[in-house]
Each structure stands twice: as C-alpha cells, then as structure tokens.
Coordinates of C-alpha atoms in Angstrom, one line a residue:
Chain A
M25 CA -9.8 23.3 6.6
S26 CA -11.4 26.6 5.5
G27 CA -8.0 28.2 6.1
L28 CA -6.4 25.6 3.8
L29 CA -9.0 26.2 1.1
Q30 CA -8.4 30.0 1.4
D31 CA -4.7 29.5 1.0
I32 CA -5.2 27.3 -2.1
R33 CA -7.6 29.9 -3.6
Y34 CA -5.1 32.6 -2.9
A35 CA -2.2 30.6 -4.4
L36 CA -4.2 29.9 -7.5
R37 CA -5.0 33.6 -7.9
Q38 CA -1.4 34.5 -7.5
L39 CA -0.4 31.9 -10.1
R40 CA -3.0 33.3 -12.5
R41 CA -1.8 36.8 -11.9
T42 CA 1.8 36.0 -12.8
P43 CA 1.5 33.5 -15.6
T44 CA 5.2 33.8 -16.7
F45 CA 6.5 33.0 -13.2
S46 CA 4.0 30.2 -12.9
V47 CA 5.0 28.6 -16.2
V48 CA 8.7 29.0 -15.6
A49 CA 8.5 27.6 -12.0
G50 CA 6.2 24.8 -13.1
L51 CA 8.4 23.8 -16.1
T52 CA 11.5 23.9 -13.9
L53 CA 10.0 21.7 -11.2
S54 CA 8.4 19.4 -13.8
L55 CA 11.7 18.8 -15.5
G56 CA 13.4 18.1 -12.2
I57 CA 10.6 15.9 -11.0
C58 CA 10.1 14.0 -14.2
A59 CA 13.8 13.2 -14.7
S60 CA 14.1 12.1 -11.1
V61 CA 11.0 10.0 -11.2
A62 CA 12.0 8.4 -14.5
I63 CA 15.4 7.4 -13.2
F64 CA 14.1 6.4 -9.8
A65 CA 11.5 4.1 -11.4
F66 CA 14.3 2.5 -13.4
V67 CA 16.5 2.1 -10.3
D68 CA 13.6 1.0 -8.2
A69 CA 12.8 -1.8 -10.7
A70 CA 16.4 -2.8 -11.1
L71 CA 17.9 -2.4 -7.7
L72 CA 15.3 -1.8 -5.0
K73 CA 12.3 -4.0 -5.8
P74 CA 12.7 -7.6 -5.1
L75 CA 12.7 -9.9 -8.2
P76 CA 9.2 -11.0 -9.1
Y77 CA 9.7 -14.5 -7.6
R78 CA 8.7 -16.0 -4.2
D79 CA 11.2 -15.1 -1.5
A80 CA 13.5 -13.7 -4.1
S81 CA 16.2 -12.9 -1.5
H82 CA 16.8 -16.7 -1.2
L83 CA 17.5 -17.1 -4.9
V84 CA 21.2 -17.3 -6.0
D85 CA 23.0 -17.5 -9.2
V86 CA 25.4 -20.5 -9.2
T87 CA 28.2 -20.8 -11.7
E88 CA 31.7 -22.2 -12.0
R89 CA 34.7 -20.0 -11.5
T90 CA 38.2 -20.2 -12.9
A91 CA 41.2 -17.9 -12.8
L92 CA 40.2 -16.6 -16.2
F93 CA 36.4 -16.4 -15.8
P94 CA 35.1 -15.3 -12.4
R95 CA 31.7 -16.5 -13.5
G96 CA 31.7 -19.4 -16.1
N97 CA 29.1 -21.9 -17.2
L98 CA 28.5 -25.1 -15.4
S99 CA 28.9 -28.5 -17.0
Y100 CA 25.9 -30.8 -16.8
L101 CA 27.8 -33.5 -14.9
D102 CA 29.2 -31.0 -12.4
Y103 CA 25.6 -29.7 -11.9
V104 CA 24.4 -33.2 -11.2
D105 CA 27.2 -33.6 -8.6
W106 CA 26.7 -30.2 -7.1
K107 CA 23.0 -30.9 -6.8
R108 CA 23.6 -34.2 -5.1
L109 CA 26.4 -33.2 -2.7
N110 CA 25.4 -29.7 -1.6
T111 CA 23.8 -29.1 1.9
V112 CA 22.9 -25.4 1.4
F113 CA 20.3 -25.4 -1.3
S114 CA 16.7 -26.5 -1.0
S115 CA 16.9 -26.8 -4.8
L116 CA 19.4 -26.3 -7.5
D117 CA 18.5 -26.1 -11.2
V118 CA 20.0 -25.2 -14.5
W119 CA 19.1 -23.4 -17.7
N120 CA 20.6 -22.4 -20.9
G121 CA 19.5 -20.2 -23.8
S122 CA 18.3 -21.9 -26.9
G123 CA 16.4 -21.3 -30.1
Y124 CA 14.0 -23.3 -32.2
L125 CA 12.2 -23.1 -35.5
L126 CA 8.6 -23.0 -34.7
Q127 CA 6.4 -24.6 -37.4
T128 CA 3.5 -22.3 -38.2
P129 CA 0.9 -22.4 -41.1
N130 CA 3.1 -19.7 -42.7
G131 CA 6.3 -21.7 -42.4
A132 CA 9.0 -22.1 -39.9
V133 CA 9.7 -19.1 -37.6
P134 CA 12.8 -18.7 -35.5
V135 CA 11.9 -18.3 -31.8
S136 CA 13.8 -17.7 -28.6
A137 CA 13.7 -20.4 -26.0
V138 CA 15.2 -21.5 -22.7
R139 CA 16.0 -25.1 -21.8
V140 CA 15.4 -25.6 -18.1
S141 CA 15.8 -28.5 -15.7
D142 CA 12.5 -29.9 -14.4
G143 CA 12.6 -28.0 -11.1
F144 CA 13.5 -24.6 -12.5
F145 CA 10.1 -23.0 -12.0
R146 CA 9.6 -24.5 -8.6
T147 CA 13.0 -23.1 -7.6
L148 CA 11.9 -19.7 -8.8
G149 CA 8.6 -20.1 -7.1
V150 CA 6.6 -19.6 -10.3
K151 CA 3.5 -21.6 -11.1
P152 CA 2.0 -21.8 -14.6
T153 CA -1.2 -19.8 -15.0
L154 CA -2.6 -22.6 -17.2
G155 CA -1.7 -26.2 -17.3
R156 CA 1.1 -27.6 -15.2
D157 CA 4.8 -27.3 -14.4
F158 CA 7.4 -29.9 -15.6
Y159 CA 7.1 -33.2 -13.7
E160 CA 10.2 -34.4 -11.8
G161 CA 12.1 -36.5 -14.3
E162 CA 10.6 -34.8 -17.3
D163 CA 14.2 -33.5 -18.0
K164 CA 15.6 -37.0 -18.3
V165 CA 16.7 -38.3 -21.7
G166 CA 13.8 -40.3 -23.1
A167 CA 11.0 -38.4 -21.4
A168 CA 8.3 -37.1 -23.6
P169 CA 9.4 -33.6 -24.9
A170 CA 7.4 -30.9 -23.1
V171 CA 7.2 -27.2 -23.4
L172 CA 5.8 -24.3 -21.4
L173 CA 4.8 -21.1 -23.2
S174 CA 5.3 -17.5 -22.1
F175 CA 1.9 -15.7 -21.6
A176 CA 2.6 -13.3 -24.5
T177 CA 3.5 -16.2 -26.8
W178 CA 0.3 -18.1 -25.9
R179 CA -1.8 -15.0 -26.5
N180 CA 0.0 -13.7 -29.6
R181 CA 1.0 -16.8 -31.4
F182 CA -1.8 -19.2 -30.3
G183 CA -4.8 -16.8 -29.8
A184 CA -4.9 -17.6 -26.1
R185 CA -6.5 -20.9 -26.8
E186 CA -7.1 -22.8 -23.6
D187 CA -7.3 -26.1 -25.4
L188 CA -3.7 -25.6 -26.5
V189 CA -2.5 -27.4 -23.4
G190 CA -2.0 -31.0 -24.2
Q191 CA -1.6 -30.3 -27.9
P192 CA 1.7 -30.8 -29.7
I193 CA 3.7 -28.1 -31.4
S194 CA 6.7 -28.5 -33.7
L195 CA 9.9 -27.0 -32.6
S196 CA 12.8 -27.5 -34.9
G197 CA 11.0 -30.4 -36.4
K198 CA 10.4 -32.2 -33.1
A199 CA 6.9 -32.5 -31.5
Y200 CA 6.7 -31.0 -28.0
T201 CA 3.6 -31.2 -25.9
V202 CA 2.4 -27.9 -24.6
I203 CA 2.0 -28.6 -20.9
G204 CA 1.2 -25.1 -19.6
V205 CA 1.4 -21.3 -19.9
L206 CA 3.5 -19.1 -17.6
P207 CA 2.0 -16.2 -15.7
K208 CA 1.4 -12.9 -17.5
D209 CA 3.9 -11.0 -15.3
F210 CA 6.6 -13.7 -15.4
Q211 CA 9.9 -12.6 -16.7
F212 CA 13.3 -14.2 -16.6
A213 CA 15.6 -11.2 -17.1
L214 CA 18.7 -13.3 -17.8
R215 CA 17.1 -14.6 -20.9
G216 CA 15.1 -11.6 -22.0
R217 CA 11.9 -12.3 -23.9
A218 CA 12.1 -16.1 -24.2
E219 CA 8.9 -17.5 -25.7
F220 CA 9.3 -21.3 -25.1
Y221 CA 10.7 -23.2 -22.1
T222 CA 11.6 -26.7 -22.8
A223 CA 12.7 -29.4 -20.4
L224 CA 16.5 -29.7 -20.5
Q225 CA 17.2 -33.3 -21.5
P226 CA 21.0 -33.8 -21.5
A227 CA 21.0 -35.3 -25.0
M228 CA 23.6 -32.9 -26.5
E229 CA 27.2 -34.1 -26.8
C230 CA 28.3 -31.3 -24.6
E231 CA 26.2 -32.4 -21.7
K232 CA 27.8 -35.8 -21.7
R233 CA 31.3 -34.3 -21.0
R234 CA 32.4 -32.8 -17.7
S235 CA 34.8 -30.5 -19.5
C236 CA 32.0 -28.9 -21.6
H237 CA 30.3 -26.0 -19.9
N238 CA 27.0 -24.7 -21.3
L239 CA 24.7 -24.2 -18.3
Y240 CA 23.8 -21.6 -15.8
G241 CA 22.7 -22.5 -12.3
V242 CA 20.0 -21.0 -10.2
A243 CA 19.3 -22.2 -6.6
R244 CA 17.2 -21.5 -3.6
L245 CA 19.0 -21.2 -0.3
K246 CA 17.8 -23.2 2.6
D247 CA 16.3 -21.1 5.4
G248 CA 19.1 -19.6 7.5
V249 CA 21.9 -20.2 4.9
T250 CA 23.7 -17.1 3.8
V251 CA 25.2 -16.5 0.4
S252 CA 28.7 -16.7 1.7
A253 CA 28.0 -20.0 3.5
A254 CA 26.6 -21.4 0.2
H255 CA 29.6 -20.1 -1.6
A256 CA 32.0 -21.9 0.8
D257 CA 30.0 -25.1 0.7
M258 CA 30.0 -25.2 -3.1
N259 CA 33.7 -24.6 -3.2
T260 CA 34.3 -27.5 -0.9
I261 CA 32.4 -29.6 -3.4
A262 CA 34.3 -28.1 -6.3
K263 CA 37.6 -29.1 -4.6
Q264 CA 36.3 -32.7 -4.1
L265 CA 35.4 -32.8 -7.8
E266 CA 38.8 -31.3 -8.7
A267 CA 40.4 -34.1 -6.8
Q268 CA 38.1 -36.7 -8.4
Y269 CA 38.3 -35.4 -11.9
P270 CA 41.6 -33.6 -12.2
D271 CA 41.6 -33.6 -16.0
S272 CA 38.4 -31.7 -16.4
N273 CA 38.1 -29.8 -13.1
R274 CA 41.5 -28.5 -12.4
G275 CA 41.3 -24.9 -11.1
Q276 CA 37.6 -24.9 -11.2
F277 CA 35.7 -23.4 -8.3
A278 CA 32.2 -22.3 -7.6
S279 CA 30.7 -18.8 -7.5
V280 CA 27.4 -18.1 -5.6
I281 CA 26.0 -14.6 -5.8
P282 CA 22.5 -13.3 -5.3
L283 CA 20.3 -13.7 -8.4
S284 CA 19.4 -10.0 -8.3
Q285 CA 23.1 -9.1 -8.4
S286 CA 23.6 -11.4 -11.3
I287 CA 20.7 -9.8 -13.2
V288 CA 21.8 -6.2 -12.5
G289 CA 25.4 -7.0 -13.0
D290 CA 27.7 -4.1 -13.8
V291 CA 24.9 -1.7 -14.4
R292 CA 24.5 -1.1 -10.6
P293 CA 27.1 1.6 -10.2
L294 CA 25.9 3.2 -13.5
L295 CA 22.3 3.3 -12.2
L296 CA 23.4 4.7 -8.9
M297 CA 25.4 7.4 -10.7
L298 CA 22.3 8.2 -12.8
L299 CA 20.1 8.3 -9.7
S300 CA 22.6 10.7 -8.1
G301 CA 22.6 12.8 -11.3
A302 CA 18.8 12.9 -11.3
G303 CA 18.7 13.8 -7.6
L304 CA 21.2 16.6 -8.3
L305 CA 19.0 17.8 -11.2
F306 CA 16.0 17.8 -8.9
V307 CA 18.0 19.8 -6.3
I308 CA 19.1 22.3 -9.0
A309 CA 15.4 22.6 -10.1
C310 CA 14.4 23.2 -6.5
V311 CA 17.1 25.8 -5.9
N312 CA 16.1 27.6 -9.1
V313 CA 12.5 27.7 -8.1
A314 CA 13.5 28.8 -4.6
S315 CA 15.6 31.6 -6.2
L316 CA 12.6 32.7 -8.3
L317 CA 10.4 32.7 -5.1
L318 CA 13.0 34.6 -3.2
V319 CA 13.1 37.3 -5.9
R320 CA 9.3 37.3 -5.9
S321 CA 9.1 37.5 -2.2
E322 CA 10.8 40.9 -2.4
S323 CA 7.7 42.2 -4.2
R324 CA 5.5 40.7 -1.4
K325 CA 7.3 42.3 1.4
R326 CA 4.6 44.8 2.0
E327 CA 1.9 42.1 2.0
M328 CA 4.0 40.2 4.6
A329 CA 4.3 43.2 6.7
V330 CA 0.6 43.8 6.6
R331 CA -0.1 40.2 7.5
G332 CA 2.4 40.5 10.3
A333 CA 0.6 43.6 11.6
L334 CA -2.7 41.7 11.6
G335 CA -1.3 39.0 13.8
A336 CA 0.1 36.4 11.4
Chain B
M1 CA -15.4 48.1 23.1
G2 CA -14.5 48.4 26.8
E3 CA -15.5 50.1 30.0
A4 CA -15.0 53.8 29.4
G5 CA -12.6 55.6 31.7
Q6 CA -10.4 52.7 32.6
A7 CA -6.7 53.0 31.4
L8 CA -6.2 51.0 28.3
I9 CA -2.7 52.1 27.5
E10 CA -0.2 53.3 30.0
I11 CA 3.3 54.4 28.9
E12 CA 6.0 55.6 31.2
G13 CA 9.4 56.9 30.1
L14 CA 9.2 55.4 26.7
T15 CA 12.4 55.8 24.7
K16 CA 13.3 54.6 21.3
V17 CA 16.8 54.9 20.0
F18 CA 17.9 53.9 16.5
Y19 CA 21.5 53.1 15.9
T20 CA 23.0 53.7 12.4
D21 CA 26.7 53.8 11.7
E22 CA 27.5 54.7 15.3
I23 CA 25.0 57.5 15.2
E24 CA 22.3 57.4 17.9
T25 CA 18.9 58.8 16.8
H26 CA 16.5 59.4 19.6
A27 CA 13.1 58.9 18.0
L28 CA 11.3 59.0 21.3
S29 CA 12.7 60.4 24.5
G30 CA 10.8 59.7 27.8
V31 CA 7.3 59.7 26.5
H32 CA 4.5 59.4 29.2
L33 CA 1.0 58.7 27.9
T34 CA -2.2 57.3 29.1
I35 CA -5.1 56.3 26.8
R36 CA -8.3 55.4 28.6
K37 CA -11.0 53.1 27.2
G38 CA -13.3 55.2 25.0
D39 CA -10.7 57.9 24.3
Y40 CA -10.2 59.4 20.9
V41 CA -6.6 60.6 20.8
A42 CA -4.9 62.4 18.0
I43 CA -1.1 62.4 17.9
S44 CA 0.2 65.3 15.9
G45 CA 3.5 67.0 15.2
P46 CA 5.8 67.7 12.3
S47 CA 7.4 65.1 10.1
G48 CA 10.2 63.1 11.9
C49 CA 8.9 64.0 15.4
G50 CA 8.3 60.3 16.2
K51 CA 4.5 60.0 15.6
S52 CA 4.8 56.8 13.5
T53 CA 7.4 55.4 15.8
L54 CA 5.1 55.9 18.8
L55 CA 2.2 54.3 16.9
S56 CA 4.4 51.4 15.9
I57 CA 5.3 50.8 19.6
L58 CA 1.7 51.2 20.7
G59 CA 0.7 48.7 18.0
L60 CA 3.4 46.2 19.1
L61 CA 5.0 46.4 15.7
D62 CA 8.2 47.7 17.3
S63 CA 9.6 47.5 20.8
P64 CA 10.9 50.4 22.9
S65 CA 14.6 50.8 23.8
A66 CA 13.5 51.7 27.4
G67 CA 10.4 52.5 29.4
K68 CA 7.2 50.7 30.4
Y69 CA 4.2 49.9 28.3
H70 CA 1.0 48.4 29.8
L71 CA -1.8 47.4 27.6
N72 CA -5.0 46.4 29.4
G73 CA -3.0 46.3 32.6
Q74 CA -0.5 43.8 31.2
P75 CA 3.2 44.7 30.6
V76 CA 3.9 44.2 26.9
E77 CA 7.2 46.0 26.3
S78 CA 9.3 42.8 26.3
L79 CA 7.0 40.1 25.0
D80 CA 8.3 37.6 22.4
F81 CA 7.4 37.7 18.7
G82 CA 4.5 35.2 19.0
A83 CA 2.9 36.8 22.0
R84 CA 3.1 40.3 20.4
A85 CA 1.4 38.9 17.2
R86 CA -1.4 37.3 19.3
I87 CA -2.0 40.6 21.1
R88 CA -1.9 42.6 17.9
N89 CA -4.4 40.2 16.4
R90 CA -6.8 40.3 19.4
E91 CA -6.4 43.7 20.9
I92 CA -5.4 46.1 18.2
G93 CA -7.0 47.2 14.9
F94 CA -4.8 48.9 12.4
I95 CA -5.8 51.5 9.9
F96 CA -3.0 52.5 7.6
Q97 CA -2.5 55.5 5.4
S98 CA -2.1 53.5 2.3
F99 CA -5.0 51.1 3.2
N100 CA -2.7 48.0 2.8
L101 CA -5.4 45.7 1.6
I102 CA -4.1 42.6 0.0
G103 CA -4.7 42.8 -3.8
D104 CA -5.3 39.1 -4.4
L105 CA -7.9 38.8 -1.7
T106 CA -11.5 39.9 -2.1
V107 CA -13.1 42.5 0.2
Y108 CA -14.6 39.7 2.3
E109 CA -11.3 37.8 2.5
N110 CA -9.4 40.9 3.4
V111 CA -11.7 41.6 6.3
E112 CA -11.7 38.0 7.4
L113 CA -7.9 37.8 7.3
P114 CA -7.1 38.8 10.9
L115 CA -9.8 36.4 12.1
T116 CA -8.2 33.5 10.2
Y117 CA -5.1 33.9 12.3
R118 CA -7.2 33.0 15.3
Q119 CA -6.7 29.3 15.1
K120 CA -9.8 28.3 17.0
M121 CA -12.3 30.6 15.3
P122 CA -14.3 28.6 12.9
S123 CA -15.6 29.9 9.6
S124 CA -19.1 30.0 10.9
E125 CA -18.1 32.4 13.6
R126 CA -15.9 34.5 11.3
K127 CA -18.6 35.1 8.8
P128 CA -21.1 37.1 11.0
R129 CA -18.2 39.2 12.3
V130 CA -17.0 40.0 8.8
M131 CA -20.5 40.9 7.6
E132 CA -21.2 43.0 10.7
A133 CA -17.9 45.0 10.1
L134 CA -18.6 45.5 6.4
E135 CA -22.2 46.6 7.1
R136 CA -20.9 49.0 9.7
V137 CA -18.7 50.7 7.1
G138 CA -21.3 50.4 4.3
M139 CA -19.3 48.0 2.2
A140 CA -21.4 44.8 2.5
H141 CA -22.5 45.1 -1.1
R142 CA -18.9 44.8 -2.4
L143 CA -18.0 41.5 -0.8
R144 CA -16.7 39.8 -3.9
H145 CA -14.8 42.8 -5.3
Y146 CA -11.1 43.1 -5.2
P147 CA -9.3 46.2 -3.8
S148 CA -8.3 47.3 -7.3
Q149 CA -12.0 47.6 -8.2
L150 CA -12.7 50.0 -5.4
S151 CA -12.0 53.8 -4.9
G152 CA -9.5 55.0 -2.3
G153 CA -12.3 55.9 0.1
Q154 CA -14.0 52.6 -0.3
Q155 CA -10.6 50.8 0.2
Q156 CA -10.1 52.7 3.4
R157 CA -13.6 51.8 4.6
V158 CA -12.8 48.2 4.0
A159 CA -9.5 48.7 5.9
V160 CA -11.6 50.1 8.8
A161 CA -13.9 47.1 8.6
R162 CA -10.8 44.8 8.7
A163 CA -9.7 46.6 11.8
L164 CA -13.1 46.4 13.4
A165 CA -13.8 42.7 12.6
G166 CA -11.6 41.4 15.4
H167 CA -13.4 43.5 18.0
P168 CA -10.1 45.1 19.2
S169 CA -9.6 47.1 22.3
I170 CA -8.2 50.0 20.3
L171 CA -8.0 51.2 16.8
L172 CA -4.7 52.7 15.7
A173 CA -4.9 54.9 12.7
D174 CA -1.8 56.1 10.9
E175 CA -2.7 59.1 8.8
P176 CA -5.9 57.5 7.7
T177 CA -6.8 60.3 5.3
G178 CA -3.3 60.7 3.9
N179 CA -4.0 59.0 0.6
L180 CA -7.5 60.3 0.2
D181 CA -9.1 63.3 -1.4
S182 CA -10.8 65.8 0.9
H183 CA -14.3 64.3 0.3
N184 CA -13.3 60.7 1.0
G185 CA -11.0 61.9 3.8
E186 CA -13.9 63.5 5.5
A187 CA -16.1 60.5 5.0
V188 CA -13.5 58.3 6.7
M189 CA -13.1 60.7 9.6
K190 CA -16.8 60.8 10.0
L191 CA -16.8 57.0 10.2
L192 CA -14.1 57.1 12.8
H193 CA -16.0 59.7 14.7
E194 CA -19.1 57.5 14.6
L195 CA -17.1 54.5 15.8
H196 CA -15.9 56.6 18.7
E197 CA -19.4 57.7 19.5
E198 CA -20.3 54.0 19.7
G199 CA -17.6 53.4 22.2
A200 CA -14.4 52.6 20.2
T201 CA -11.1 53.7 21.6
I202 CA -9.1 55.4 18.8
C203 CA -5.6 56.6 18.6
M204 CA -4.8 58.4 15.4
V205 CA -1.7 59.9 14.0
T206 CA -2.4 62.9 11.8
H207 CA -0.9 66.2 10.9
D208 CA -4.1 67.7 9.5
P209 CA -5.4 70.2 12.0
R210 CA -9.0 69.8 10.8
F211 CA -9.0 66.2 11.8
V212 CA -7.2 66.7 15.0
Q213 CA -10.1 68.8 16.1
Q214 CA -12.4 65.7 15.9
A215 CA -10.5 63.9 18.6
Q216 CA -11.1 64.4 22.3
R217 CA -7.4 64.9 23.1
E218 CA -4.4 66.0 21.1
I219 CA -0.9 64.9 22.0
R220 CA 1.7 67.0 20.2
L221 CA 5.1 65.5 19.7
F222 CA 8.3 67.4 18.8
D223 CA 11.8 65.8 18.6
G224 CA 10.5 62.6 20.2
K225 CA 9.0 64.3 23.2
V226 CA 5.4 65.2 24.2
V227 CA 5.4 68.9 24.1
A228 CA 1.8 69.5 24.6
E229 CA -1.3 67.6 25.6
E230 CA -4.7 69.3 25.1
D231 CA -8.1 68.2 26.1
L232 CA -9.9 69.4 23.0
Q233 CA -13.5 68.8 24.3
K234 CA -12.8 70.9 27.4
Q235 CA -11.3 73.6 25.2
E236 CA -14.4 73.6 23.0
A237 CA -16.5 73.8 26.2
T238 CA -14.6 76.9 27.4
V239 CA -14.8 78.5 24.0

C-alpha cells in the first residue's frame, strides 16, 4: 500500500514537472474516453439495456404483414380474432397514437396521447404510481371514458395534485375521468412523449371495418414460447382469417418481432457503426498517448537503468 | 557486514567478449579475482582496460561470456534476470560516478528506493534503515530535499546512503569521485574509508592514484587482463 502511494506521489510529481505532456496526454485520453462513453451510453440505452418493462424479453411487437408492407397496422377486428385464437401470448393488446385538445383555464391546448386497449399496461408490466390501471372492459364502447396521465403531465400541467385522481378533465370536448398517474420513469418509446393514455374504445368508423388498419399490437409471450413460434402461430391464424374473410384479408400475414427490435428499428446498424467508430477513436487516442509515453521513456532510460541496478 | 576473511567474491577465468559487426572485442580475458569479506579493493587501469565491464559483472548488471563467478559461495554467472535483480537488491550496493539519484524523488525516497523493491519489507521496517543510512552519511537533515537542491558531494553522500540502506554484502563504487571537486571527492573517500573501518567490503573502480592508496589492495587491469595485484597495506608496512 505504501508502495502504491509512493508510486502515485511520484506520478503526480512527474505530471507537475511536465505540464505540457500532461495536458496533451490528458486531453487526448479525455477526448477518446468521452466520445466512447457518450456513444456507449447511447448504445447501451438503445441496444444493450432491456426495455424498462417487466420481463422485457417476453414482449413482442405484433403487426400485420403484406407483400408491400413488411410491418403494417392491425385492423381492430383482426386484433380481436388474433387475441381470441392465439395460443402463444399470455396477453395481446393494441395501441395507436392520438391527439386531443386539452381544455385548460387558458383555453384549449393540443396534447399528444395514446389510445390503448385495457390490458396494455398489464402487458407491459407497468403499474400506475397513483390511482389505478384500466379495468378489464373499460375499452368497450359505452364504458365511462377514462384516462391515465404521464408523470410529467401530472406534475407540470396539474401541479402533482393527488386529488386529481377521480376528477374529470376535458379532452377534445369530452369528459374523461383521470384514473391514475403512470410511474415517473415510464416511457413508451414508440410514441415518444405522449401525455395522456385513454382507453381505446372502438367507436371510430375505421375500427368497425376489417379492411381498415390503424392499430399496433404489443404482446407478452407465454413462458417457453419463442418469437419464431409466435410468428408461426400468428401466421396460421392469419391464413384462417384470409380464408374466412378473403375480401379484406387476402395476402395479409402476421409479423412478430421483439419489441426492442421494433423500437430500435433501422438505427441498430448505425449505432453499432458509431460504437465501432468511437472504439476506434479511443484506440487512436490510446496509441497516441502510448507514442507520447514511448518518446518520453527515452528520456527516462537512465532512471530505468538505475532502478534496474537497485533491483527493480 | 560479514565475517572478515571469508571469500565473498571468487572469479575464475572470467571472460567478456563484445561482438560488433563481426568484430570481437575482448573486454576481459581470463580474469581471476578473490575479494574477501572486509576487503577494500581498488581496481585501476587506463581507460578501456575493462574496469567498468568487470564492475558491471561483479554487480550482476552484465553476464560474463565465460568463466565462473561465485558470490557468497553461490554460482551467479548464469542466473536469470529476476534472480540477478534480487541478488543485486540484497547483496550489492552501487555507488555511481554520476550519483544517479532520481530527480523526482526526495532524499528519503531515493534512499528508500531499493528497500521498496523488497516486497515483504513494510514501511515501518524501511524507515529506521533509511534514517540510519542517512545519519551515517550526515544527510539526515536533508530528508525532504530533492537531488537538485543538493551539492554534488551531498548527492554522492545520499547515493552512498542508498547503497548502505539495504545492508549489502559489498559496495561497488564506480569512480565515486569522478564528478566531484577535490574537496568533495576527498570527503566521499573519507566516508568510504570509514565504512571500511566499520567492516564494509568495498570494491572501487578508480584511476586516481591518491584514492587507490586508500584501499587495502589494488588490482591493475590492462587490455582486459589483471596485470598486477598489490597488497597496499603490506607495501605501506614495508615502507
């Protein structure tokens, strides 16, 4: 330990004695390290870390697939059939992006929202930090309109009032009851910074037609079921539906991919390339500093010889 | 520093050949030498006669091309790098012409340095040894100074302290006064003389006849061979 302290003292003295070398070496290494760490942090968050949901590896993105669109939206009626017929998911839910006009004391404000089926958050494994999740059936036409708020919206727009739960708010002129607030760290990357999550009641004309596709599916695989097995099962169902509804479902198949892959999408190779670039930059920085040290070691040859003579 | 009279260094037929561009240079040719514990030996001779080469081999900084070298009864001519370093650290104290103190270390740290290479020696054991060595050379009041803050004579005294701190079997001094003025040179030689009086075994390379006379024995080298070996004390006695 005392030897280590002595080495550190000696190193510090040497750094102080050669400030130019120290600054150049420090800056070179800092540049290399900072760039690598920054890119790695990005890659880590996007590619390596699991999604911030319970057993995220079991989550898959479920969409329809045609010859033209490898990943297309689901129709509500297909979703209902897929949910009923599949044997591979413990739950299958849908969502789509939406927007409302939030009525505030200063007038109506456009806000970003997501319409979700009632089991959406249970599928993700997310529980509201305040209030409750959607009840089963709360996404049926005729159920009382309910809304969950993101944590930031609850804090920024409603002053983090705990008594907000149970109160109505006006979204596009319709009263929705606030039933809960989502956790602070909850994010749904596919929909960015959505503020409001309403129950998806299939009241829109599109949702009454099998040929109208406006939803995205998210499902949780049953234990032991692989993504490819789920993909195969869903395609079997798609073929049944094609036979059953040839007018609307001709050439429509299913696509099941890991949810993380769906979020990262085409950015993955780019991120890996960036990571390689940052790694290369770090190696270059190290080589540069090693070269500097090598040059400097020439001037320390005598010292090394003396240390060697003394038994180092 | 050992039982006087016992052979500390025994060299038989020591040869050192340097090869450069197909030219063989015989730096040492069949050197025989015995240094006993408590001896004070001066190796002298003209430049290029092999004095420093011999001292390097004695100090295990270099290895012979042929011949036998026993240090404390152990053959050491063909040890590996690590074993040689260990023996250098424990058995040999070096005093160099140009002091060779490390500029970024304080006087205390320079003297402590060889002891830090003894892995099992704790700081609490090193400290009294360092202080003892520095007190012996009269430099204990300059503990926190750096070499650049000392005169040449003071630096050489610190170098002597560094050589003494490890309690070596032998001190090897290579022209210890070569970089000093006459006053400081004499002071260092006086210090070496006192150390010898206290029982230290010293082997010194010098070409200064005044300092050769301080040794007990002179070994004269010429063209890599021992050409004369004189017992200086006996000579003095007969004179």
